[in-house]
Coordinates of C-alpha atoms in Angstrom, one line a residue:
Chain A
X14 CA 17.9 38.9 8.5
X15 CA 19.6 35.8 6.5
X16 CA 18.9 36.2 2.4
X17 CA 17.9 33.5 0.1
X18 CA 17.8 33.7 -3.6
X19 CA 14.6 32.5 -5.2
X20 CA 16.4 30.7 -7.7
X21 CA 17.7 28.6 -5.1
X22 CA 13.9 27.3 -4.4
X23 CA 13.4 26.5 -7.8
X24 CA 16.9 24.3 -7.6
X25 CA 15.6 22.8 -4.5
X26 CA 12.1 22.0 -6.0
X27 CA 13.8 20.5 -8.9
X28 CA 15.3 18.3 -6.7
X29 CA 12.5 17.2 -4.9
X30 CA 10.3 16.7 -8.2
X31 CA 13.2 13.8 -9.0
X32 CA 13.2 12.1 -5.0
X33 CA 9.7 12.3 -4.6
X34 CA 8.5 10.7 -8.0
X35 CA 11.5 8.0 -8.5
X36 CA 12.5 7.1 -4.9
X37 CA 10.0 5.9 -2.2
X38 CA 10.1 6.9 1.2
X39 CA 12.3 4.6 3.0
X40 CA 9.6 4.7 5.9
X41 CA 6.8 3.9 3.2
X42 CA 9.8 0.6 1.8
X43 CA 10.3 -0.6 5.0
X44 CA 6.2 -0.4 5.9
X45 CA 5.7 -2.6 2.6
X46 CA 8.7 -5.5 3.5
X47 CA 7.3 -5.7 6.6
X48 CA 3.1 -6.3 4.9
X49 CA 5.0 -8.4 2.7
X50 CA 6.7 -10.5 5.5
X51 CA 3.5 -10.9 7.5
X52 CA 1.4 -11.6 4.7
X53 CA -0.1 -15.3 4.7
X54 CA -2.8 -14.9 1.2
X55 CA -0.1 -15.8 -1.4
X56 CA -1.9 -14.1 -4.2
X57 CA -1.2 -10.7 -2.1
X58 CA 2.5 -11.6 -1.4
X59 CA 3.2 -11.7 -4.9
X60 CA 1.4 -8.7 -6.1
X61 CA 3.4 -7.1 -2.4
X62 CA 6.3 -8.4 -4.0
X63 CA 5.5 -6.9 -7.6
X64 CA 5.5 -3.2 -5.4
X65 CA 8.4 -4.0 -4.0
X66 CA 10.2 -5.1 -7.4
X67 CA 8.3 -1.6 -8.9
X68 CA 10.1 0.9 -6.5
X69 CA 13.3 -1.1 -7.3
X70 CA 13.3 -0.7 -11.0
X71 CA 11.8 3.2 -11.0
X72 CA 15.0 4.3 -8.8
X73 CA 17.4 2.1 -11.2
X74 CA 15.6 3.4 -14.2
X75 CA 15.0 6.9 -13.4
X76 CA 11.3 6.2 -14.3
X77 CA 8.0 7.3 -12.2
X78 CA 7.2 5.0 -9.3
X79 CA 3.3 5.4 -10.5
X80 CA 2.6 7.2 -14.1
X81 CA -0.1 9.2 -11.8
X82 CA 2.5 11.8 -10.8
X83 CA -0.1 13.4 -8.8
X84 CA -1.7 17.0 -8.2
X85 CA 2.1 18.2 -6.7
X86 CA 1.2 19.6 -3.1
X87 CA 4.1 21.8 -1.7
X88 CA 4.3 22.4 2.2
X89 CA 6.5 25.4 2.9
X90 CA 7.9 26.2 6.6
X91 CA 9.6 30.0 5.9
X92 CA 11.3 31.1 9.1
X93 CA 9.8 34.8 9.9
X94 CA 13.9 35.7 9.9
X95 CA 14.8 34.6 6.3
X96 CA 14.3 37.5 3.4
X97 CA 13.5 35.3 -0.2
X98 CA 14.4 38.2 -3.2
X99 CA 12.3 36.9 -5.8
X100 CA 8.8 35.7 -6.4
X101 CA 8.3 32.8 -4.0
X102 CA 5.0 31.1 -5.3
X103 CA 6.8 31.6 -8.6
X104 CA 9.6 29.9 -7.6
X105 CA 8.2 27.2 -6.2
X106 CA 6.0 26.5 -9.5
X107 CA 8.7 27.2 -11.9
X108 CA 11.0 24.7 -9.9
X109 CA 7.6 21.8 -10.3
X110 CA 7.3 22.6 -14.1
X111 CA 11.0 22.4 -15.0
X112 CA 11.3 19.3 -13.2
X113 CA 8.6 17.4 -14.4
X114 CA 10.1 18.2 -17.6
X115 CA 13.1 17.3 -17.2
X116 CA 12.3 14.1 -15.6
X117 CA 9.5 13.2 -18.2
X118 CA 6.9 13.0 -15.9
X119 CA 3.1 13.2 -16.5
X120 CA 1.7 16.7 -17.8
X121 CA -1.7 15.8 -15.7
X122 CA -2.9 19.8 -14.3
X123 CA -5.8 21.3 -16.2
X124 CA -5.3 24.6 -15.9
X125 CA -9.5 25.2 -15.7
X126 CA -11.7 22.5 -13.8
X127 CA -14.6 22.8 -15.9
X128 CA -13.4 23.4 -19.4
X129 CA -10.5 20.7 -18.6
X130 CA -8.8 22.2 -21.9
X131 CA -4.8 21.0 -22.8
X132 CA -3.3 19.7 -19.1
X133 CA 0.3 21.1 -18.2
X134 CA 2.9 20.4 -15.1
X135 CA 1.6 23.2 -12.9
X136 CA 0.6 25.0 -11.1
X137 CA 1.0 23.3 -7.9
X138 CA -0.7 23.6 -4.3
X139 CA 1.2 25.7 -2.3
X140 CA 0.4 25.6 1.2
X141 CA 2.4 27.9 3.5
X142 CA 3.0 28.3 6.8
X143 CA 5.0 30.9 8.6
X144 CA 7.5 29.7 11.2
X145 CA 10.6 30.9 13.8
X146 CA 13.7 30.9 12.6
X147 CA 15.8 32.1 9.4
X148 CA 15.3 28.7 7.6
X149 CA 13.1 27.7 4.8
X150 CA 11.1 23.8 4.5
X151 CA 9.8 22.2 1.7
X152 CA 8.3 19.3 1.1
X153 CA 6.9 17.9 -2.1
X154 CA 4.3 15.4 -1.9
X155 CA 2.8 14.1 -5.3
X156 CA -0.7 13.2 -4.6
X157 CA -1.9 11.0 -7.3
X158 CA -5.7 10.9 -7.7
X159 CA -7.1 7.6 -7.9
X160 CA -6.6 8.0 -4.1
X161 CA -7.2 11.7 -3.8
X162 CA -10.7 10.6 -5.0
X163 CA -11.4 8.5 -2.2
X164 CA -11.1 11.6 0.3
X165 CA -14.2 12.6 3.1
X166 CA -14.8 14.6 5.1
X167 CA -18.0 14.7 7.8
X168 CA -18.7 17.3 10.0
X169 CA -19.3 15.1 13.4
X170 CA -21.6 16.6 16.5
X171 CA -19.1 17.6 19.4
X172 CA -21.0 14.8 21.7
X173 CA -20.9 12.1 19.0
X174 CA -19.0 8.9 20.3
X175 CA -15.2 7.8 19.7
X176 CA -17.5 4.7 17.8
X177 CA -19.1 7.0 15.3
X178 CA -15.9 8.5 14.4
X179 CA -14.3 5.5 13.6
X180 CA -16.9 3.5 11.8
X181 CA -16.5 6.7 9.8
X182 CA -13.2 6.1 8.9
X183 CA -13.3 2.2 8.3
X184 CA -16.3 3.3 6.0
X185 CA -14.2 5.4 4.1
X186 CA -11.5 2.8 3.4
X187 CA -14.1 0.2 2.7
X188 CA -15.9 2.8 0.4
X189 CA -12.4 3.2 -1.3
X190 CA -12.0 -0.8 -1.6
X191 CA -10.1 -1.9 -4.3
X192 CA -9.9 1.4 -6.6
X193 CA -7.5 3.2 -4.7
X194 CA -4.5 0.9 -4.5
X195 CA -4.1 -0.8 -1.8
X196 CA -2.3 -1.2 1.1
X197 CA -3.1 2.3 1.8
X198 CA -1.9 4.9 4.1
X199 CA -4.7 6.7 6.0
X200 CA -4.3 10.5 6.7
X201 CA -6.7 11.8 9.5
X202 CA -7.4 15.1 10.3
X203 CA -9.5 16.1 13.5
X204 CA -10.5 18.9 14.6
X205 CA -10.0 22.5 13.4
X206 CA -12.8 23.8 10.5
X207 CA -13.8 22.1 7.7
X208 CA -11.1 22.9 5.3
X209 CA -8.6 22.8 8.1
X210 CA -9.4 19.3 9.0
X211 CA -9.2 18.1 5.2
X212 CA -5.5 20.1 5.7
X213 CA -4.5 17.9 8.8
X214 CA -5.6 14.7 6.7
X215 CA -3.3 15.4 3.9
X216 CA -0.9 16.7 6.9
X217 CA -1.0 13.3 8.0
X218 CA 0.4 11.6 5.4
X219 CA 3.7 13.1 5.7
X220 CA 4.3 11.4 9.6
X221 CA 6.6 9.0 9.2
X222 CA 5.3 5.5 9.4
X223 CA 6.1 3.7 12.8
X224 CA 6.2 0.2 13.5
X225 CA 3.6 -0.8 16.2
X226 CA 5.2 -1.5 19.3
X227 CA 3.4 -2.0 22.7
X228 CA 0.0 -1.0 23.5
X229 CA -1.0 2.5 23.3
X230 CA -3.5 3.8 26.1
X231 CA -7.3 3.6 24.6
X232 CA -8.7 7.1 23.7
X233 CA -5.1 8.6 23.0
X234 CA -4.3 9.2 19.2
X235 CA -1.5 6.0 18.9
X236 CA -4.1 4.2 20.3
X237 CA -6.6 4.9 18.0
X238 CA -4.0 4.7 15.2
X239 CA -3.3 1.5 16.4
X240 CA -7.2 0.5 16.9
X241 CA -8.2 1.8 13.4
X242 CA -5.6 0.2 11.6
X243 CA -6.2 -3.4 13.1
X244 CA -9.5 -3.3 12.4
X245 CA -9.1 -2.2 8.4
X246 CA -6.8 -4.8 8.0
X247 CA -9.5 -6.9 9.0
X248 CA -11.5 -5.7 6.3
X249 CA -9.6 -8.3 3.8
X250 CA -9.6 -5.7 0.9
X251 CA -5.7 -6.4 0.3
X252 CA -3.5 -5.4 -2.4
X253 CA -5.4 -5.0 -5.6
X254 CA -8.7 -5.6 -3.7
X255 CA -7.9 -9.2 -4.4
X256 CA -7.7 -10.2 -0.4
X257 CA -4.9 -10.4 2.1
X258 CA -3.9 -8.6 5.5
X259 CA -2.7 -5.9 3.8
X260 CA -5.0 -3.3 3.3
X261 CA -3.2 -0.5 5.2
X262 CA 0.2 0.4 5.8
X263 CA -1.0 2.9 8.6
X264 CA -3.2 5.3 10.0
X265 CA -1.5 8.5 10.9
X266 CA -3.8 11.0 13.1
X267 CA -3.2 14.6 13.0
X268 CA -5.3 16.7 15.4
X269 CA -5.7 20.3 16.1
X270 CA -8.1 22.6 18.7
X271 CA -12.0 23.0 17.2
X272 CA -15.1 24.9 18.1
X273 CA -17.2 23.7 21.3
X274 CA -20.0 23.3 18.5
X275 CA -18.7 20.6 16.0
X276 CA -15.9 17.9 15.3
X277 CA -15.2 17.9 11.7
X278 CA -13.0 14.9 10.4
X279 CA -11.2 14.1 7.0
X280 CA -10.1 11.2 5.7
X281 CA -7.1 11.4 2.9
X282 CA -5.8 8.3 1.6
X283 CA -3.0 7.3 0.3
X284 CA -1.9 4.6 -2.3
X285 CA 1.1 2.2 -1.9
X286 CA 2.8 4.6 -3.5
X287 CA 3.4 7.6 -1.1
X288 CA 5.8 10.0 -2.2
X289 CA 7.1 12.9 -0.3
X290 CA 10.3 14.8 -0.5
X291 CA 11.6 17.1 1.9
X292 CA 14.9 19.8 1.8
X293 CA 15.6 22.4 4.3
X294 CA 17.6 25.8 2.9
Chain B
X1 CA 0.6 -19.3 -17.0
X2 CA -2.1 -18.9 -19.8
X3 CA -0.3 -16.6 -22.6
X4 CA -3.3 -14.9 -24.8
X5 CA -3.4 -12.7 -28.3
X6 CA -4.9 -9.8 -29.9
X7 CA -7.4 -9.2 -31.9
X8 CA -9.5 -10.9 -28.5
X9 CA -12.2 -13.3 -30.2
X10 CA -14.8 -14.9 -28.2
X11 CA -13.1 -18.6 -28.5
X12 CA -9.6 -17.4 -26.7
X13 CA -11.4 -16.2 -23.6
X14 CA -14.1 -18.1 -23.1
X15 CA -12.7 -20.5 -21.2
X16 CA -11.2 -17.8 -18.5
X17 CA -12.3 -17.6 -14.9
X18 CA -11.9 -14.5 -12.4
X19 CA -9.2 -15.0 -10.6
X20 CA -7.4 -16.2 -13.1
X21 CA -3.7 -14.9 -14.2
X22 CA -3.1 -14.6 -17.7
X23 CA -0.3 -12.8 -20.0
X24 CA -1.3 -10.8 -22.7
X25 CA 1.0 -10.0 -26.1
X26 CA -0.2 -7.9 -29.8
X27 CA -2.2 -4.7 -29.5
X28 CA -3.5 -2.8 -27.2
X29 CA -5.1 0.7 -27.2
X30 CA -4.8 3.0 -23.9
X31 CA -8.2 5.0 -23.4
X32 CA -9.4 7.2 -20.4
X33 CA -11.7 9.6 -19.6
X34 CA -11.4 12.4 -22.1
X35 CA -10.8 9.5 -25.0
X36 CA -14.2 7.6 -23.7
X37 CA -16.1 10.6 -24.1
X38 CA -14.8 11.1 -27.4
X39 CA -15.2 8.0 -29.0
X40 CA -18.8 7.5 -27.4
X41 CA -19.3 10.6 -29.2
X42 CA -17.7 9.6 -32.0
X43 CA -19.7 6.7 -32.6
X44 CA -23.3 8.5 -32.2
X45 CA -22.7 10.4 -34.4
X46 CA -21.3 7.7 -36.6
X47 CA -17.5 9.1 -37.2
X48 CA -15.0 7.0 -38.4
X49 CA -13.4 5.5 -35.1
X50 CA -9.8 6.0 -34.5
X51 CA -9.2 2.1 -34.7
X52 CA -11.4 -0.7 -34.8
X53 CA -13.0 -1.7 -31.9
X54 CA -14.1 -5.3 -33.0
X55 CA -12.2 -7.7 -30.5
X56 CA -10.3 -4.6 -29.2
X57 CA -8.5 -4.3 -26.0
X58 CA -8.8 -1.0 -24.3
X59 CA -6.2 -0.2 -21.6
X60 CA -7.0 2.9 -19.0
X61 CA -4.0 4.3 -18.9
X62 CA -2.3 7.7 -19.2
X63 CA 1.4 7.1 -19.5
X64 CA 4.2 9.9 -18.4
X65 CA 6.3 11.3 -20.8
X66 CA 8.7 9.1 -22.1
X67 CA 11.6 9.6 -21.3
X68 CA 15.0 9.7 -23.6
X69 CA 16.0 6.1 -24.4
X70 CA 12.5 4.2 -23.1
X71 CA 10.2 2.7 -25.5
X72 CA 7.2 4.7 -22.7
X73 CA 7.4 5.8 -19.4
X74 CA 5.3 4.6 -16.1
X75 CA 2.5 2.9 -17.5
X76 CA -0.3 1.5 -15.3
X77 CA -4.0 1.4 -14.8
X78 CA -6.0 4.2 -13.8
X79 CA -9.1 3.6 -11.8
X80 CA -11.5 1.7 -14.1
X81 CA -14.5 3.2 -12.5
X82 CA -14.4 6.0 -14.1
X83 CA -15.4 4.8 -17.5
X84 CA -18.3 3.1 -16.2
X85 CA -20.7 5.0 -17.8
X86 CA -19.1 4.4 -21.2
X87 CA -18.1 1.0 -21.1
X88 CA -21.6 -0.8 -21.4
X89 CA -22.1 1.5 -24.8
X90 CA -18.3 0.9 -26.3
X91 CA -18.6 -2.8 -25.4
X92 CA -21.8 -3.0 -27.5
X93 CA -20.1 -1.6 -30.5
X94 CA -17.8 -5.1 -30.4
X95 CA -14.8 -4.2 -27.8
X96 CA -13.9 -7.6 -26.2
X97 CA -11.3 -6.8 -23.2
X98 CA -11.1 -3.6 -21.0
X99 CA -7.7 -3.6 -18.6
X100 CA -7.7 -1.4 -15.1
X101 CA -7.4 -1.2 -11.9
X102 CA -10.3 -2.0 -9.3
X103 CA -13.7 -2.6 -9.3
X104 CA -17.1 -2.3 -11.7
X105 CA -20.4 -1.1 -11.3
X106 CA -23.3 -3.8 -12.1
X107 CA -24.0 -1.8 -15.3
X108 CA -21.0 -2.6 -16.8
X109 CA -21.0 -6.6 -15.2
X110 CA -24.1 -6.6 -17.2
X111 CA -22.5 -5.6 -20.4
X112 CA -19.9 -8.0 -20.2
X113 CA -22.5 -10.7 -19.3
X114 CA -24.6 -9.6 -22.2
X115 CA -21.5 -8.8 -24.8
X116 CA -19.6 -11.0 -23.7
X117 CA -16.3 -9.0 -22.9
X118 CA -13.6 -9.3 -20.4
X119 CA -12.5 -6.9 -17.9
X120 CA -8.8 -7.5 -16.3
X121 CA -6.8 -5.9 -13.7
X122 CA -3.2 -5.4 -13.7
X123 CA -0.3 -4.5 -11.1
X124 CA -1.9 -1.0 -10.2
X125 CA 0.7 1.6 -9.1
X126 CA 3.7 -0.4 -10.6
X127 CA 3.9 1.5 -13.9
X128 CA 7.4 1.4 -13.9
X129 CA 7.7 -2.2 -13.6
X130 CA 5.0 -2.5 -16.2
X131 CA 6.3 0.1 -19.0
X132 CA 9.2 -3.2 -18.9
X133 CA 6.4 -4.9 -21.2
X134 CA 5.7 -2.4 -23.8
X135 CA 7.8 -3.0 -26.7
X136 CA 6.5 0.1 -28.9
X137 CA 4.1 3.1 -28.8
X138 CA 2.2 4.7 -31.4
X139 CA 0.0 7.7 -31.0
X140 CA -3.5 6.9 -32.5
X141 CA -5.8 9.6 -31.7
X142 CA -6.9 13.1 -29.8
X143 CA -2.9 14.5 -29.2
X144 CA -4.5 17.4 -28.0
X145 CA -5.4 15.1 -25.0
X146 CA -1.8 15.0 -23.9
X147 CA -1.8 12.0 -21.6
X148 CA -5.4 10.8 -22.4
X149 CA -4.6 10.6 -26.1
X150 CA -5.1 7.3 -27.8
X151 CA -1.5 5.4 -28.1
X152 CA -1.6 2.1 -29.9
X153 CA 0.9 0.0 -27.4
X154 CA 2.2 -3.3 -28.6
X155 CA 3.0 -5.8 -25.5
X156 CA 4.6 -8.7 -24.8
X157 CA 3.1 -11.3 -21.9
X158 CA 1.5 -8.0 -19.8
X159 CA 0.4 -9.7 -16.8
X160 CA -3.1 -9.9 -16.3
X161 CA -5.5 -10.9 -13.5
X162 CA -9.0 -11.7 -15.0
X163 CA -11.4 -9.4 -13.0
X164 CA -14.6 -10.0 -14.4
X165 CA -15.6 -13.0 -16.9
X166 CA -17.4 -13.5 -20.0
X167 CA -20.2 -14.5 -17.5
X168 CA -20.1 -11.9 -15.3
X169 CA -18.2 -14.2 -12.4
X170 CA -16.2 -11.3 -10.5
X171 CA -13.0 -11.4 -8.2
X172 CA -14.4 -8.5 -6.1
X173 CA -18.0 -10.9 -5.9

């Protein structure tokens, strides 16, 4: 059985605190060029371009891409085979509050949801996942909440139509509208329970963003990435709310079996600004 | 491009339409949930306020830590939303201009049409590229509030979209 130190987490988390919050995903870069090529409103193309311009200076600067620096949600991977000596979860939150210190980045957790009280770096969500292998996975994403807000999640009747499920989903980005920061990215989660589903949304998130190419058979989930993601860019919310093509980046579907007596779906966006970091040990 | 000052009287804003892109330079004060409930409370029960809200610009924002070197940290708007359902009773007391990011309830249109404030949206989720226009901080109020405490910011041409008009004429209709 291969060993890891759990000081070697908290390095790793360190790490990831500083990608995540002052370099955006190449896949998330390269999504926004490509809105900001296409786009035809001019208003939007500058305030495209002002993103653009904003992930530039943040990774020259060493400053936060957004000052939300999110609810920090950490997805581990541990291979059954690897043996951490330490306190994981400890770890993992002792590697988010050093780094967000370190990189002066927003104190924004309240340590009790109703009495709100002094806010602090951590802790973090830590959802884990046990996997083959003698590896470990981590991957930071800082969820910020203006978006997190936006979230929904319906419990759907196992014979309700394809239709219903997206008008769902469009409804949820319209609902969202100009508050969340658009273009957005759109995690879907289908199937599983109800707190699974809300998992696959968030899940979803971290697929990388693909360019469109081709048509994708109808009923498959490219296709109905494809389908949902036309039609919200017809919705003409556009960056800022202020109009334009641009209201998503992508949809990105994550399913999962469920019960012969429901369909639950969640709907997790995403600002312009998604962040994720990911290091395997 | 329309450059605009602080204090906000009636007679430099009048004239503005939504839609319209405007730079802002002087004082502004950044003020979110927490803060909002605060001074709401604050003026009920007829405190001293923590700086005076006649012509005042409030800005919703809740900056990072700044880090060594840096005037302030990521600075944008938070979701403006939220302080709906303080807005209408600040804006009464004499605040002029509110800055955030998205969209207003009628309630607060209504205020603005009947106090005749401003509400502006800037570059949401660019609070790196907008910390550029911040040329000093000072903390005002509530430092128990961390990020939500008052900070007095002095700007320099902060770019501006006018979201909502003295008369109630709104980008998002």
């Amino acid at each position: 059985m291969r060993k890891l130190k759990a000081v070697k987490i908290t390095q790793a988390i360190v790490e990831l605190v500083k990608r995540a919050n002052f370099s955006l995903r190449k896949d998330v870069l390269f999504a926004l060029r490509k809105a900001y090529g296409f786009e035809k409103n001019r208003r939007a193309k500058t305030i495209l371009k002002a993103i653009l311009d904003n992930a530039a200076y943040a990774q020259k600067e060493n400053l936060a891409i957004c000052q939300d620096t999110g609810m920090p949600v950490v997805f581990v991977q541990l291979g059954q085979d690897l043996k951490i000596s330490g306190n994981l979860k400890a770890a993992i939150n002792s590697g988010i509050e050093s780094g967000y210190k370190k990189y002066s980045l927003r104190n924004s957790i309240c340590k009790d949801p109703l009495l709100r009280g002094k806010s602090g770096f951590s802790p973090c969500i830590i959802h884990m996942d046990i996997v083959s292998g003698n590896k470990i996975t981590l991957t930071l994403l800082p969820k910020g909440f203006g978006c997190e807000n936006k979230s929904q999640l319906k419990m759907f009747k196992p014979t309700s139509s394809l239709e219903e499920i997206k008008s769902f989903i469009i409804d949820a980005v319209k609902s969202a509208g100009a508050d969340a920061c658009p273009p957005y990215v759109i995690g879907v989660g289908i199937g599983g329970s109800a707190d699974y589903a809300s998992l696959l949304a968030k899940k979803a998130l971290l697929k990388k963003i693909k360019l469109q190419r081709g048509l994708s058979p109808k009923g498959t989930v490219p296709g109905l990435e494809r389908e949902l993601l036309f039609e919200i860019n017809n919705l003409n919310i556009g960056p800022l709310g202020l109009g334009g093509r641009a209201t998503a980046l992508a949809v990105n579907i994550q399913t999962y079996p469920t019960h012969i007596a429901g369909l639950p779906v969640a709907v997790n966006i995403s600002c312009h600004a998604l962040r994720s970091a990911e290091i395997v040990l | 491009m329309k450059r605009i000052y602080t204090p906000l009287d009636l007679n430099k804003i009048k004239s503005l339409k939504a839609g319209q892109e405007v730079f802002l330079s002087g004082t502004i004060y950044t003020a979110r949930d927490q803060a909002h409930k605060r001074l709401v409370q604050a003026i009920k029960s007829r405190q001293t306020l923590p700086f005076e809200l006649r012509d005042a610009v409030i800005y919703y924002c809740g900056p990072t830590q700044t880090p060594q070197g840096k005037v302030i940290g990521s600075c944008g708007p938070t979701t403006s939303s939220r302080m709906d359902a303080f807005s209408g009773f600040i804006l009464a007391q004499g605040l002029r201009g509110m800055i955030g990011k998205g969209s207003r309830g009628l309630g607060v249109k209504e205020a603005i049409k009947k106090y005749k404030g401003i509400y502006f949206i800037t570059y949401a989720g660019c609070g790196a590229l907008l910390s550029k226009y911040v040329k000093s901080v000072k903390k005002v109020a509530y430092g128990d509030l961390g990020p939500e405490a008052i900070l007095k910011l002095e700007v320099e041409n902060f770019p501006l979209i006018v979201a909502i008009d003295v008369n109630g004429g709104s980008v998002y209709g």
